[in-house]
Short mmCIF file of C-alpha atoms in Angstrom, two decimals:
data_model
loop_
_atom_site.label_atom_id
_atom_site.label_comp_id
_atom_site.label_asym_id
_atom_site.label_seq_id
_atom_site.Cartn_x
_atom_site.Cartn_y
_atom_site.Cartn_z
CA ILE A 77 230.94 79.25 70.64
CA MET A 78 234.24 78.17 72.52
CA MET A 79 235.21 74.33 72.86
CA MET A 80 238.75 73.42 74.74
CA GLY A 81 239.54 77.10 74.24
CA GLU A 82 239.08 77.37 70.66
CA ASP A 83 236.41 79.68 68.94
CA LEU A 84 234.35 77.58 66.53
CA THR A 85 232.47 80.36 65.13
CA GLY A 86 235.41 82.52 63.96
CA GLY A 87 234.28 85.82 65.74
CA GLY A 88 230.62 84.99 66.28
CA GLN A 89 227.76 84.14 63.98
CA ASP A 90 223.99 85.90 63.97
CA ALA A 91 221.59 84.08 65.86
CA LYS A 92 218.53 84.80 67.92
CA VAL A 93 217.07 83.25 71.18
CA VAL A 94 213.58 83.45 72.47
CA ILE A 95 212.54 83.77 76.26
CA LYS A 96 208.66 82.92 76.47
CA LYS A 97 207.45 84.09 79.87
CA GLY A 98 205.33 81.78 82.00
CA ASN A 99 202.46 82.66 84.37
CA ASP A 100 204.29 81.33 87.57
CA GLY A 101 207.47 83.49 87.76
CA THR A 102 209.63 81.50 85.27
CA CYS A 103 210.23 81.19 81.88
CA THR A 104 211.17 78.86 79.06
CA PHE A 105 214.82 79.85 76.90
CA MET A 106 215.00 78.41 73.59
CA LEU A 107 218.30 78.76 71.29
CA PRO A 108 216.59 77.48 68.24
CA ASP A 109 218.65 75.63 65.04
CA PHE A 110 221.71 75.15 67.10
CA SER A 111 224.52 73.98 64.68
CA LEU A 112 228.02 73.28 65.48
CA ASP A 113 230.98 73.17 62.78
CA LEU A 114 233.87 70.86 63.89
CA GLY A 115 235.79 71.50 60.49
CA ASP A 116 233.23 69.20 58.41
CA GLY A 117 230.71 71.82 57.78
CA PRO A 118 227.90 73.07 60.26
CA ALA A 119 226.20 70.14 61.84
CA SER A 120 222.77 70.86 62.90
CA LEU A 121 222.09 69.86 66.55
CA GLY A 122 218.07 71.16 66.67
CA ASP A 123 216.72 73.40 69.40
CA ILE A 124 218.41 74.35 72.98
CA VAL A 125 215.67 74.52 75.15
CA VAL A 126 215.55 74.80 79.04
CA GLU A 127 212.31 75.24 80.87
CA ASN A 128 211.43 76.52 84.33
CA VAL A 129 214.54 78.92 83.93
CA THR A 130 214.19 81.43 87.08
CA MET A 131 213.58 84.80 86.55
CA THR A 132 214.67 87.33 88.94
CA PRO A 133 214.13 91.12 88.92
CA ASP A 134 217.23 93.28 89.23
CA GLY A 135 215.23 96.29 90.50
CA LYS A 136 216.11 98.23 87.52
CA GLY A 137 213.59 97.01 85.03
CA GLY A 138 215.62 93.93 83.83
CA TYR A 139 216.13 90.33 84.93
CA THR A 140 218.42 87.63 85.81
CA TYR A 141 217.86 84.14 84.49
CA ALA A 142 218.99 80.75 85.96
CA GLY A 143 218.18 77.27 84.85
CA ASP A 144 219.29 73.95 83.77
CA VAL A 145 218.34 71.11 82.19
CA LYS A 146 219.63 66.99 82.42
CA GLY A 147 220.32 64.70 79.60
CA LEU A 148 218.75 67.09 76.74
CA GLU A 149 218.42 65.05 73.20
CA LEU A 150 220.07 66.91 70.51
CA ALA A 151 220.90 65.86 66.76
CA ASP A 152 217.75 63.55 66.90
CA GLY A 153 219.09 61.87 69.91
CA SER A 154 222.50 61.06 68.77
CA ILE A 155 223.82 63.47 71.39
CA VAL A 156 222.64 63.70 74.87
CA ALA A 157 223.95 66.54 77.02
CA ASP A 158 223.47 68.56 80.33
CA VAL A 159 222.87 72.22 79.77
CA THR A 160 223.17 75.09 82.10
CA LEU A 161 221.70 78.27 81.56
CA THR A 162 222.50 81.86 83.21
CA GLY A 163 221.91 85.36 81.99
CA THR A 164 220.53 88.77 82.14
CA THR A 165 218.56 91.26 80.32
CA ASP A 166 218.35 95.39 81.31
CA ALA A 167 215.60 97.72 81.02
CA GLU A 168 216.55 98.68 77.39
CA GLY A 169 215.98 95.15 75.89
CA ASN A 170 219.82 94.22 75.93
CA ALA A 171 220.63 90.50 76.71
CA HIS A 172 223.87 88.79 77.80
CA MET A 173 223.34 84.87 78.06
CA THR A 174 225.90 82.07 78.95
CA ILE A 175 224.87 78.59 77.72
CA GLN A 176 227.02 75.88 79.06
CA VAL A 177 226.77 72.42 77.03
CA LEU A 178 228.27 69.64 78.64
CA TRP A 179 228.53 66.46 76.40
CA GLU A 180 230.61 63.07 77.39
CA GLY A 181 233.27 65.23 79.40
CA ILE A 182 233.67 67.66 76.38
CA GLU A 183 232.50 71.52 77.62
CA ILE A 184 231.01 73.69 75.04
CA ASN A 185 230.49 77.33 75.95
CA VAL A 186 227.99 79.55 74.17
CA GLU A 187 228.14 83.10 74.55
CA PHE A 188 225.14 85.31 73.21
CA ASN A 189 224.74 89.22 73.36
CA GLY A 190 221.82 90.72 71.39
CA THR A 191 218.81 93.24 71.66
CA ARG A 192 215.09 92.65 72.09
CA ASN A 193 212.91 92.55 69.15
CA GLU A 194 209.59 94.21 70.23
CA ILE A 195 206.45 92.45 69.44
CA ALA A 196 203.97 94.14 67.14
CA TRP A 197 201.08 94.36 69.20
CA LEU A 198 197.48 95.25 67.92
CA THR A 199 195.88 97.56 70.67
CA PHE A 200 192.42 98.03 71.51
CA PRO A 201 190.89 100.61 73.86
CA GLY A 202 187.29 99.52 75.18
CA LYS A 203 185.19 98.99 78.21
CA LEU A 204 185.83 95.96 80.58
CA THR A 205 183.05 94.41 82.79
CA VAL A 206 183.37 91.90 85.49
CA ALA A 207 180.85 89.56 86.77
CA LEU A 208 181.11 87.54 90.18
CA GLU A 209 178.59 85.24 91.05
CA GLY A 210 176.23 86.69 88.41
CA TYR A 211 176.68 90.44 89.79
CA ASP A 212 178.59 93.11 87.90
CA ILE A 213 181.15 94.50 90.03
CA THR A 214 182.29 96.98 87.75
CA GLU A 215 179.36 98.90 88.03
CA GLY A 216 178.82 99.20 84.25
CA GLY A 217 182.10 98.60 83.23
CA LYS A 218 185.59 100.23 83.45
CA GLU A 219 188.05 101.62 80.53
CA ALA A 220 190.80 99.21 79.67
CA VAL A 221 193.00 97.98 76.51
CA VAL A 222 193.67 94.42 75.42
CA LYS A 223 196.47 93.55 73.05
CA ILE A 224 196.63 90.60 70.52
CA ALA A 225 200.00 89.99 68.72
CA ARG A 226 201.29 86.89 66.42
CA THR A 227 204.09 85.59 68.36
CA GLY A 228 205.12 82.71 66.05
CA GLU A 229 205.48 81.54 62.65
CA ASN A 230 203.23 78.76 63.41
CA GLY A 231 200.07 80.79 63.08
CA LEU A 232 199.63 81.33 66.92
CA TYR A 233 198.99 84.23 68.97
CA THR A 234 199.09 85.88 72.14
CA PHE A 235 196.57 87.68 74.15
CA LEU A 236 197.40 90.51 76.94
CA LEU A 237 194.92 92.07 79.21
CA PRO A 238 197.46 94.26 81.05
CA ASP A 239 197.29 95.61 84.89
CA PHE A 240 194.10 93.76 85.42
CA SER A 241 192.55 94.91 89.01
CA LEU A 242 189.57 93.63 90.99
CA ALA A 243 187.43 95.16 93.57
CA LEU A 244 184.78 93.03 95.08
CA ASP A 245 182.47 95.65 95.89
CA ALA A 246 182.29 99.64 95.89
CA GLU A 247 183.75 100.39 98.98
CA SER A 248 186.73 98.05 98.35
CA ALA A 249 190.22 99.24 97.19
CA PRO A 250 191.01 97.36 93.58
CA ALA A 251 193.47 94.48 94.22
CA GLU A 252 196.51 94.70 91.49
CA LEU A 253 196.54 91.02 90.15
CA GLY A 254 198.93 92.10 87.18
CA ASP A 255 198.71 90.96 83.69
CA ILE A 256 196.33 88.11 82.13
CA GLN A 257 198.74 86.74 79.23
CA VAL A 258 197.41 83.80 77.54
CA ASP A 259 200.11 82.24 74.60
CA ASN A 260 199.38 79.95 72.02
CA ILE A 261 196.20 81.40 70.93
CA THR A 262 194.76 79.92 67.93
CA MET A 263 192.98 82.14 65.32
CA THR A 264 190.50 80.65 62.92
CA PRO A 265 189.02 82.71 60.19
CA ASN A 266 185.39 82.88 59.51
CA ASP A 267 182.92 84.84 57.36
CA GLY A 268 183.10 88.42 58.42
CA PHE A 269 185.47 87.96 61.63
CA ASP A 270 188.39 86.13 63.08
CA ARG A 271 187.74 84.02 66.31
CA TYR A 272 190.40 83.73 68.74
CA THR A 273 190.85 80.91 71.51
CA GLY A 274 193.24 79.57 74.19
CA ARG A 275 193.52 78.71 77.82
CA VAL A 276 195.87 78.34 80.66
CA ASP A 277 194.90 75.82 82.99
CA ARG A 278 197.20 77.26 86.00
CA MET A 279 197.77 81.19 86.16
CA VAL A 280 199.34 82.82 89.14
CA LEU A 281 198.17 86.28 89.59
CA GLY A 282 198.25 88.84 92.12
CA GLY A 283 201.95 87.85 93.33
CA GLY A 284 200.93 84.30 93.98
CA GLU A 285 198.25 85.42 96.20
CA ILE A 286 195.51 83.74 93.44
CA VAL A 287 195.71 80.59 91.35
CA ALA A 288 193.15 80.40 88.63
CA GLY A 289 192.54 78.74 85.19
CA VAL A 290 191.78 81.26 82.31
CA LYS A 291 190.17 80.71 78.84
CA VAL A 292 189.96 83.26 76.34
CA ASP A 293 187.49 83.33 73.54
CA GLY A 294 187.05 86.20 71.31
CA THR A 295 186.03 87.76 67.84
CA ILE A 296 187.40 90.47 65.61
CA THR A 297 185.42 91.46 62.96
CA THR A 298 186.56 93.18 59.44
CA ALA A 299 185.33 96.42 60.94
CA SER A 300 187.68 95.89 63.85
CA GLU A 301 184.74 95.23 66.45
CA VAL A 302 186.09 93.35 69.08
CA ARG A 303 184.50 91.51 71.74
CA ILE A 304 186.42 89.09 74.18
CA ASN A 305 185.38 86.87 76.81
CA VAL A 306 188.12 86.09 79.65
CA ASP A 307 186.71 83.20 81.86
CA VAL A 308 188.67 83.04 85.17
CA THR A 309 188.21 80.16 87.45
CA TRP A 310 189.52 81.20 90.86
CA TYR A 311 190.82 77.93 92.43
CA MET A 312 190.27 78.74 96.16
CA GLU A 313 192.38 77.13 99.06
CA ASP A 314 189.27 75.12 100.36
CA GLY A 315 188.71 73.76 97.18
CA LYS A 316 186.10 75.92 95.94
CA ARG A 317 186.01 77.37 92.26
CA VAL A 318 184.79 81.08 91.93
CA PRO A 319 183.99 82.00 88.37
CA ILE A 320 184.61 85.56 87.12
CA LEU A 321 183.71 86.48 83.73
CA VAL A 322 185.77 89.56 82.28
CA LYS A 323 184.44 90.68 79.19
CA PHE A 324 185.79 93.35 76.87
CA SER A 325 184.37 95.45 74.27
CA ASN A 326 185.05 97.92 72.10
CA THR A 327 181.37 98.59 70.86
CA GLU A 328 178.51 99.68 72.29
CA GLU A 329 176.54 97.00 74.43
CA VAL A 330 173.50 97.38 76.58
CA PRO A 331 171.69 95.00 78.90
CA ALA A 332 168.65 93.49 76.89
CA THR A 333 165.28 92.07 78.16
CA PRO A 334 165.57 88.37 78.13
CA GLU A 335 162.85 86.34 75.86
CA ARG A 336 161.52 82.88 76.48
CA ALA A 337 162.66 80.86 73.78
CA VAL A 338 163.35 77.22 72.81
CA TYR A 339 166.06 76.44 69.96
CA THR A 340 166.35 73.09 68.15
CA GLY A 341 169.80 71.84 66.41
CA THR A 342 173.04 70.13 66.48
CA LEU A 343 175.62 70.13 69.21
CA THR A 344 179.01 69.06 68.09
CA THR A 345 181.11 67.86 71.14
CA GLU A 346 184.70 67.11 71.39
CA ALA A 347 186.06 64.87 74.36
CA GLU A 348 189.52 63.37 74.01
CA GLY A 349 189.86 63.92 70.20
CA THR A 350 186.12 62.00 69.60
CA LEU A 351 183.73 64.01 67.96
CA LYS A 352 179.79 63.34 68.24
CA ASP A 353 176.85 64.99 67.25
CA HIS A 354 173.74 65.37 69.42
CA ASP A 355 170.27 66.58 68.64
CA VAL A 356 169.39 68.79 71.38
CA ARG A 357 167.05 71.56 72.49
CA ILE A 358 168.27 75.01 74.26
CA HIS A 359 165.50 76.21 77.05
CA MET A 360 165.62 79.84 77.82
CA THR A 361 163.83 81.39 80.52
CA PRO A 362 164.13 84.67 81.65
CA SER A 363 165.44 84.91 85.24
CA TYR A 364 165.70 88.36 86.62
CA GLY A 365 166.92 91.75 85.19
CA ASN A 366 168.89 90.94 81.94
CA ARG A 367 169.70 87.21 82.94
CA SER A 368 168.16 83.95 81.85
CA ASP A 369 168.36 80.35 82.78
CA ILE A 370 169.39 78.08 79.95
CA LEU A 371 168.93 74.28 79.86
CA ILE A 372 170.63 72.27 77.18
CA GLU A 373 168.42 69.09 76.58
CA GLY A 374 169.49 65.98 75.09
CA ILE A 375 173.14 65.60 75.27
CA ASP A 376 174.26 61.79 75.03
CA LEU A 377 177.82 61.18 75.12
CA ALA A 378 177.60 57.38 75.16
CA GLY A 379 180.67 55.78 73.97
CA SER A 380 182.83 58.02 76.24
CA ARG A 381 183.90 58.07 79.84
CA ALA A 382 181.37 61.36 79.94
CA ALA A 383 178.48 58.92 79.01
CA ALA A 384 176.71 59.22 82.20
CA ILE A 385 176.40 62.87 81.83
CA GLY A 386 172.83 62.61 81.44
CA ASN A 387 170.64 64.32 78.96
CA SER A 388 170.66 67.95 80.34
CA ILE A 389 172.69 70.66 81.49
CA SER A 390 171.48 73.88 83.29
CA VAL A 391 173.19 77.13 83.64
CA PRO A 392 171.48 79.58 85.69
CA SER A 393 171.75 83.58 85.57
CA VAL A 394 173.42 83.89 82.16
CA SER A 395 173.73 87.40 81.20
CA VAL A 396 171.96 88.89 78.08
CA THR A 397 173.25 92.10 76.25
CA SER A 398 172.13 93.84 73.02
CA MET A 399 175.23 94.49 70.50
CA SER A 400 175.66 97.31 67.56
CA ASN A 401 174.50 94.70 64.69
CA GLY A 402 171.36 93.63 66.59
CA TYR A 403 172.32 90.49 67.62
CA LYS A 404 171.97 89.52 71.56
CA ALA A 405 175.03 87.83 73.21
CA TYR A 406 174.74 85.26 75.97
CA ASP A 407 177.64 84.97 78.55
CA GLY A 408 177.48 82.76 81.40
CA ALA A 409 178.86 80.14 84.00
CA ALA A 410 178.41 77.73 86.69
CA THR A 411 180.82 75.77 88.72
CA ALA A 412 180.71 72.80 91.12
CA VAL A 413 177.14 71.66 89.22
CA GLN A 414 176.63 68.12 90.81
CA VAL A 415 174.82 66.20 88.05
CA GLN A 416 174.71 63.13 89.97
CA PRO A 417 177.17 61.42 92.43
CA GLY A 418 180.88 61.68 91.24
CA MET A 419 180.00 63.87 88.24
CA THR A 420 180.62 67.48 89.08
CA LEU A 421 180.70 70.02 86.28
CA ASP A 422 182.39 73.34 85.68
CA ILE A 423 180.63 75.04 82.66
CA ASN A 424 181.21 78.21 80.53
CA LEU A 425 179.29 79.24 77.58
CA HIS A 426 178.86 82.10 75.18
CA GLY A 427 176.51 82.53 72.52
CA PHE A 428 174.73 84.63 70.04
CA SER A 429 171.15 84.90 68.62
CA ASP A 430 170.66 86.87 65.22
CA LEU A 431 167.59 88.69 63.56
CA ASN A 432 166.54 85.40 61.90
CA ASN A 433 165.54 83.36 64.91
CA LYS A 434 168.83 81.58 64.75
CA PHE A 435 171.17 80.60 67.42
CA ASN A 436 174.73 79.60 67.95
CA LEU A 437 176.66 78.54 71.23
CA LEU A 438 180.39 77.69 72.35
CA MET A 439 180.47 76.06 75.47
CA ASP A 440 183.42 74.34 77.40
CA ILE A 441 182.71 71.76 80.43
CA GLU A 442 185.22 70.33 82.72
CA TRP A 443 184.38 66.71 84.19
CA LEU A 444 186.23 67.61 87.70
CA GLU A 445 186.33 63.91 89.11
CA GLU A 446 187.55 62.64 85.70
CA GLY A 447 189.94 65.50 85.00
CA LEU A 448 188.07 65.24 81.42
CA LYS A 449 187.34 68.74 79.28
CA ILE A 450 184.56 68.51 76.55
CA SER A 451 184.05 71.56 74.10
CA GLY A 452 180.96 71.93 72.35
CA LYS A 453 179.67 74.03 69.43
CA PHE A 454 175.66 74.42 68.65
CA ASN A 455 173.71 75.88 65.82
CA GLY A 456 170.05 75.88 65.61
CA GLU A 457 167.13 77.77 65.33
CA VAL A 458 163.90 78.91 67.51
CA ASP A 459 161.16 75.87 67.59
CA VAL A 460 157.83 77.94 68.40
CA THR A 461 156.18 74.51 68.98
CA GLY A 462 158.83 73.90 72.10
CA ILE A 463 158.13 77.34 73.72
CA GLU A 464 154.25 76.35 73.93
CA SER A 465 154.49 72.71 75.14
CA ILE A 466 157.48 73.73 77.73
CA PHE A 467 155.87 76.66 79.17
CA SER A 468 152.07 75.78 79.16
CA PRO A 469 150.30 76.37 82.34
CA GLU A 470 149.99 72.82 83.07
CA ASN A 471 153.59 72.49 83.47
CA ASN A 472 153.82 75.31 86.18
CA ASP A 473 151.93 74.42 89.51
CA GLY A 474 153.00 77.91 91.17
CA LYS A 475 155.02 76.09 93.86
CA GLU A 476 158.08 77.96 95.06
CA GLU A 477 161.31 76.24 94.35
CA TYR A 478 164.83 77.17 95.40
CA TYR A 479 168.42 76.95 93.77
CA ASN A 480 171.89 77.76 94.77
CA ILE A 481 174.00 79.89 92.16
CA ASN A 482 175.24 77.04 90.90
CA GLY A 483 171.56 75.72 89.63
CA VAL A 484 171.37 72.95 92.04
CA ARG A 485 167.76 72.60 93.67
CA VAL A 486 168.19 73.21 97.57
CA ASN A 487 165.75 72.55 100.66
CA PRO A 488 164.12 76.14 101.46
CA ASP A 489 164.13 75.22 105.03
CA ASN A 490 167.69 74.90 105.53
CA LEU A 491 169.29 77.89 103.57
CA ARG A 492 172.51 79.10 104.65
CA PRO A 493 173.57 82.84 104.05
CA GLY A 494 174.04 83.45 100.55
CA ILE A 495 172.94 83.99 97.04
CA TYR A 496 169.81 81.78 95.82
CA ILE A 497 167.33 81.85 92.93
CA ARG A 498 163.99 81.32 93.73
CA ARG A 499 161.54 80.42 91.20
CA LYS A 500 157.78 80.24 91.14
CA GLY A 501 155.99 79.09 88.04
CA ASN A 502 157.22 80.94 85.10
CA LYS A 503 158.96 83.61 87.43
CA SER A 504 162.33 83.50 88.96
CA GLU A 505 164.25 86.02 90.95
CA LYS A 506 167.81 86.15 93.04
CA ILE A 507 167.31 86.53 96.48
CA ILE A 508 170.07 87.06 99.63
CA ILE A 509 169.72 85.20 102.82
CA LYS A 510 171.70 86.91 105.36
#
């Protein structure tokens, strides 16, 4: 540390810097616990943090860095300074950084030289499946690895799906989208497994060609069985949102035959920090293949901005797979579901039914017009009387009904080219209008 030509560190001191890569071509730089000794002993100034630092590849496996921040508060606000950062890292992990702090006309220059500490990744090989608008576009899955690492002393983790690629059909060449990395993942221990959750509201992929929201929800059991869902919502230029369901597993999962069922129990929702319990019924209706339509009935969010959300939410074409422990897993999403004028929802859900007729469900809802995020957790068990009443013959008159891929009923006389669900009585199937 140099100030007015004088080395204040007496030849240097041990330190570390943190470079946290973002998802938009920038990074955040941090020099934690910066202190300064002017002769009266070290005075702690706090963390020097520079956000939105540009990262420019040098063509040799390294990067150059440049960024600045005006009015950075240090020493609990008693010092306000302008900070400028420049630096480089090379392919071998060697770093050289210059941090210039300008405080009331006094210039403090900090030089840092160090080497990279590698992250201790847990690497899991397995199979990756990708579903787009209800169809498996990986034709049964492809080999892949995912990585998870604890990246901070605060108990947070980082999830990494490296070198993600996407081919829309068998004839198309895969588009290289790059790494899907989600930082600040929380880990919650449960009986027999750990659950990892996190999200990025805006991630840039494919060299800037794709902007998407990404949510990670996965479990790792004590027997190292890994199942991770990566819900990608692709934000297209015309405002359309396309859900891409990416699922990773290192154990055998096979398509399962959906069963008609009704579950009753409690759905606990959280919106803007407010928790609320709802007595709900979840109806499962076989759709086609290994897919089921799910209707959640009885949601009442009175008292929050989502009070008008109504009493039911429908998610069509939810995939059903059998797991090695005998459970069935349910994974689905729907975008742009218009519940009523002014209320359009994006929905993601993941659930499990066990061998004791119990069912649990995790769901995320985003009310697009309000920018409100709602999370929910359901625990319940099968309701035999509900199955008999809901699916009795008098409730199915045999008329054909048509729905778009988001579960919204449409007029069959005005169908545009696309994918639709046709329902008649207790049966439904997916059709393609050309």
